[in-house]
Short mmCIF file of C-alpha atoms in Angstrom, two decimals:
data_model
loop_
_atom_site.label_atom_id
_atom_site.label_comp_id
_atom_site.label_asym_id
_atom_site.label_seq_id
_atom_site.Cartn_x
_atom_site.Cartn_y
_atom_site.Cartn_z
CA LEU N 1169 5.37 19.24 -7.85
CA LEU N 1170 7.48 16.24 -6.83
CA THR N 1171 5.37 15.91 -3.68
CA ALA N 1172 2.22 15.81 -5.82
CA VAL N 1173 3.77 13.16 -8.09
CA PHE N 1174 4.75 11.13 -5.02
CA LEU N 1175 1.24 11.33 -3.55
CA ALA N 1176 -0.45 10.46 -6.85
CA ARG N 1177 1.83 7.70 -8.14
CA TYR N 1178 4.28 6.46 -5.51
CA CYS N 1179 2.86 6.92 -2.02
CA PRO N 1180 1.81 3.74 -0.13
CA ALA N 1181 -1.79 3.78 1.12
CA GLY N 1182 -0.79 3.90 4.79
CA ILE N 1183 1.44 6.93 4.36
CA TYR N 1184 -1.10 8.61 2.05
CA LYS N 1185 -3.77 8.49 4.76
CA VAL N 1186 -1.48 10.55 6.99
CA VAL N 1187 0.18 12.91 4.49
CA LYS N 1188 -2.90 13.89 2.45
CA PRO N 1189 -4.97 15.18 5.41
CA GLY N 1190 -1.85 17.00 6.63
CA VAL N 1191 -1.47 18.81 3.31
CA GLU N 1192 -5.16 19.73 3.29
CA LEU N 1193 -4.90 20.98 6.87
CA LEU N 1194 -1.94 23.20 5.94
CA ALA N 1195 -3.91 24.62 3.00
CA GLY N 1196 -6.80 25.56 5.29
CA ILE N 1197 -4.84 27.33 8.03
CA PRO N 1198 -5.73 31.06 8.20
CA SER N 1199 -3.02 33.44 7.04
CA VAL N 1200 -2.91 35.23 10.39
CA VAL N 1201 -1.85 31.95 12.03
CA TYR N 1202 0.92 31.57 9.45
CA GLY N 1203 1.91 35.16 10.18
CA PHE N 1204 2.13 34.49 13.90
CA PHE N 1205 4.26 31.41 13.21
CA GLY N 1206 6.54 33.51 11.03
CA MET N 1207 6.83 36.16 13.73
CA VAL N 1208 7.77 33.74 16.53
CA VAL N 1209 9.86 31.21 14.54
CA ILE N 1210 11.14 32.49 11.18
CA VAL N 1211 11.87 36.11 12.08
CA PRO N 1212 13.86 35.26 15.27
CA PHE N 1213 15.79 32.57 13.36
CA ILE N 1214 16.81 35.03 10.65
CA ARG N 1215 17.61 37.70 13.24
CA ASN N 1216 19.84 35.35 15.24
CA ASN N 1217 21.65 33.86 12.25
CA PHE N 1218 21.74 36.63 9.66
CA GLY N 1219 20.92 39.82 11.54
CA GLY N 1220 17.83 40.65 9.51
CA GLY N 1221 14.68 40.11 11.53
CA ASN N 1222 11.57 41.40 9.77
CA SER N 1223 12.67 41.10 6.16
CA ILE N 1224 11.77 40.16 2.61
CA LEU N 1225 13.50 36.81 3.19
CA ALA N 1226 11.27 35.98 6.18
CA ALA N 1227 8.18 36.98 4.21
CA SER N 1228 9.28 34.91 1.19
CA ILE N 1229 9.85 31.79 3.28
CA LEU N 1230 6.47 32.20 4.94
CA LEU N 1231 4.63 32.79 1.66
CA GLY N 1232 6.31 29.71 0.21
CA MET N 1233 5.00 27.68 3.14
CA MET N 1234 1.52 29.13 2.62
CA ILE N 1235 1.17 28.38 -1.09
CA LEU N 1236 2.85 24.96 -1.26
CA PRO N 1237 -0.17 23.01 0.10
CA THR N 1238 -2.45 24.61 -2.50
CA ILE N 1239 -0.07 23.77 -5.34
CA ILE N 1240 0.44 20.22 -4.05
CA SER N 1241 -3.30 19.52 -3.73
CA GLN N 1242 -4.19 20.98 -7.13
CA SER N 1243 -1.28 19.27 -8.87
CA GLU N 1244 -2.10 15.90 -7.34
CA ALA N 1245 -5.73 16.21 -8.44
CA SER N 1246 -4.59 17.10 -11.96
CA ILE N 1247 -2.23 14.12 -12.12
CA ARG N 1248 -4.96 11.75 -10.93
CA ALA N 1249 -7.35 13.19 -13.55
CA VAL N 1250 -5.11 12.05 -16.41
CA PRO N 1251 -6.65 8.95 -18.05
CA GLU N 1252 -4.93 5.74 -17.00
CA SER N 1253 -4.59 4.80 -20.66
CA TYR N 1254 -1.76 7.37 -20.99
CA TYR N 1255 0.26 5.56 -18.36
CA GLU N 1256 -0.61 2.07 -19.60
CA GLY N 1257 0.17 3.01 -23.20
CA SER N 1258 3.58 4.29 -22.20
CA LEU N 1259 4.29 1.07 -20.30
CA ALA N 1260 3.14 -0.96 -23.33
CA LEU N 1261 5.70 0.87 -25.47
CA GLY N 1262 8.47 -0.27 -23.14
CA ALA N 1263 8.89 2.76 -20.87
CA THR N 1264 9.67 2.32 -17.19
CA HIS N 1265 7.29 3.39 -14.43
CA GLU N 1266 9.28 6.59 -13.79
CA ARG N 1267 9.49 7.48 -17.48
CA SER N 1268 5.77 6.84 -17.93
CA VAL N 1269 4.90 9.10 -15.01
CA PHE N 1270 7.24 11.96 -15.89
CA CYS N 1271 7.05 11.81 -19.70
CA ALA N 1272 3.42 10.78 -20.31
CA VAL N 1273 1.26 11.53 -17.27
CA LEU N 1274 2.90 14.73 -16.02
CA PRO N 1275 2.84 16.59 -19.38
CA ALA N 1276 -0.84 15.70 -19.75
CA ALA N 1277 -1.58 17.30 -16.37
CA LYS N 1278 0.33 20.55 -17.02
CA SER N 1279 -2.73 22.77 -17.51
CA GLY N 1280 -4.17 21.72 -14.14
CA ILE N 1281 -0.79 22.15 -12.47
CA LEU N 1282 -0.54 25.66 -13.92
CA ALA N 1283 -4.02 26.43 -12.60
CA GLY N 1284 -2.89 25.41 -9.13
CA ILE N 1285 0.16 27.67 -9.34
CA ILE N 1286 -1.96 30.62 -10.49
CA LEU N 1287 -4.46 29.96 -7.70
CA ALA N 1288 -1.63 29.99 -5.17
CA ILE N 1289 -0.16 33.20 -6.61
CA GLY N 1290 -3.61 34.79 -6.38
CA ARG N 1291 -3.68 33.95 -2.71
CA ILE N 1292 -0.41 35.67 -1.91
CA VAL N 1293 -0.79 38.78 -4.10
CA GLY N 1294 -3.29 40.32 -1.69
CA GLU N 1295 -1.83 38.80 1.46
CA THR N 1296 -1.71 41.24 4.37
CA ALA N 1297 -1.77 39.63 7.81
CA ALA N 1298 1.19 37.30 7.33
CA LEU N 1299 3.32 40.03 5.77
CA ILE N 1300 2.70 42.55 8.53
CA TYR N 1301 4.29 40.08 10.95
CA THR N 1302 7.24 39.09 8.77
CA ALA N 1303 8.08 41.75 6.15
CA GLY N 1304 7.39 44.74 8.38
CA THR N 1305 5.54 47.95 7.59
CA VAL N 1306 8.41 50.29 6.69
CA ALA N 1307 7.51 52.28 3.57
CA GLN N 1308 10.76 51.76 1.69
CA VAL N 1309 12.19 49.67 -1.11
CA PRO N 1310 14.53 47.14 0.53
CA THR N 1311 18.09 47.03 -0.74
CA SER N 1312 18.56 43.32 0.10
CA VAL N 1313 16.54 40.27 1.10
CA PHE N 1314 17.39 41.02 4.73
CA GLY N 1315 15.82 44.48 4.52
CA SER N 1316 12.33 45.35 5.73
CA GLY N 1317 9.69 46.63 3.34
CA ARG N 1318 5.99 47.14 2.75
CA THR N 1319 3.92 45.31 0.14
CA LEU N 1320 1.07 46.95 -1.75
CA ALA N 1321 -1.56 45.13 0.29
CA VAL N 1322 0.05 46.13 3.60
CA HIS N 1323 0.46 49.69 2.30
CA MET N 1324 -3.24 49.86 1.45
CA TYR N 1325 -4.18 48.43 4.85
CA ASN N 1326 -2.06 50.98 6.71
CA LEU N 1327 -3.43 53.90 4.70
CA SER N 1328 -7.07 52.85 5.11
CA SER N 1329 -6.69 52.09 8.83
CA GLU N 1330 -5.35 55.60 9.43
CA GLY N 1331 -8.34 57.06 7.59
CA LEU N 1332 -6.38 60.10 6.41
CA TYR N 1333 -5.09 58.99 3.02
CA MET N 1334 -8.06 57.22 1.47
CA ASP N 1335 -7.27 58.52 -2.01
CA GLN N 1336 -3.84 56.85 -1.83
CA ALA N 1337 -5.44 53.66 -0.51
CA TYR N 1338 -7.85 53.61 -3.48
CA ALA N 1339 -4.95 54.20 -5.88
CA THR N 1340 -3.06 51.28 -4.31
CA ALA N 1341 -6.17 49.10 -4.64
CA VAL N 1342 -6.37 49.93 -8.35
CA ILE N 1343 -2.70 48.98 -8.80
CA LEU N 1344 -3.34 45.66 -7.02
CA LEU N 1345 -6.38 45.03 -9.21
CA VAL N 1346 -4.39 45.71 -12.38
CA LEU N 1347 -1.64 43.39 -11.11
CA VAL N 1348 -4.09 40.54 -10.48
CA VAL N 1349 -5.75 41.02 -13.87
CA GLY N 1350 -2.32 41.00 -15.51
CA ILE N 1351 -1.35 37.77 -13.74
CA ASN N 1352 -4.61 36.12 -14.80
CA ALA N 1353 -4.18 37.28 -18.40
CA LEU N 1354 -0.62 35.98 -18.47
CA SER N 1355 -1.75 32.65 -17.07
CA SER N 1356 -4.43 32.37 -19.77
CA VAL N 1357 -1.83 32.96 -22.49
CA ILE N 1358 0.51 30.38 -20.97
CA ALA N 1359 -2.33 27.88 -20.57
CA ARG N 1360 -3.29 28.24 -24.23
CA LYS N 1361 0.30 27.70 -25.33
CA LEU N 1362 0.62 24.63 -23.09
CA THR N 1363 -2.64 23.23 -24.44
CA LYS N 1364 -1.46 23.65 -28.04
CA ALA N 1365 1.89 22.06 -27.18
#
């Protein structure tokens, strides 16, 4: 969010021309490429320093890297969509530049920022390729962040690729569908409350 604020309100034009295409490039990288990066960089780092290897921690770090560009781009677009009169009116009332940005512009952009967060969450809920490389495929509930596990999407992929447990794969797909619908419903409720506020 702070990166989006910086790009929209603080970033010099020269730096913006470099940073903005970089953020968009990161948002467009396929998940399997992120997964490979996690396998050759993040997983060995965790293994060498914490003794974990393929783990929930490695998967969490990688998913964070994957969704940040989407949130940054959407949040920046939302901040830029706020009418300039909000900012100018705040300045006219005696507020500083920082106070005008964070207390007038940012609250006005909150619905768009929330939409970006929900969009990013939707991307990672069904993520498979990146998590196979980083979280592992062990069918167990991890006892710590350094433990390996299997997400619902990876579980469904493994079951369907084996071709023997299609009924379980369909059941997992239904659970994933219900989860996504629940996230979208929750986001709609939050968005309505933010709009009323």
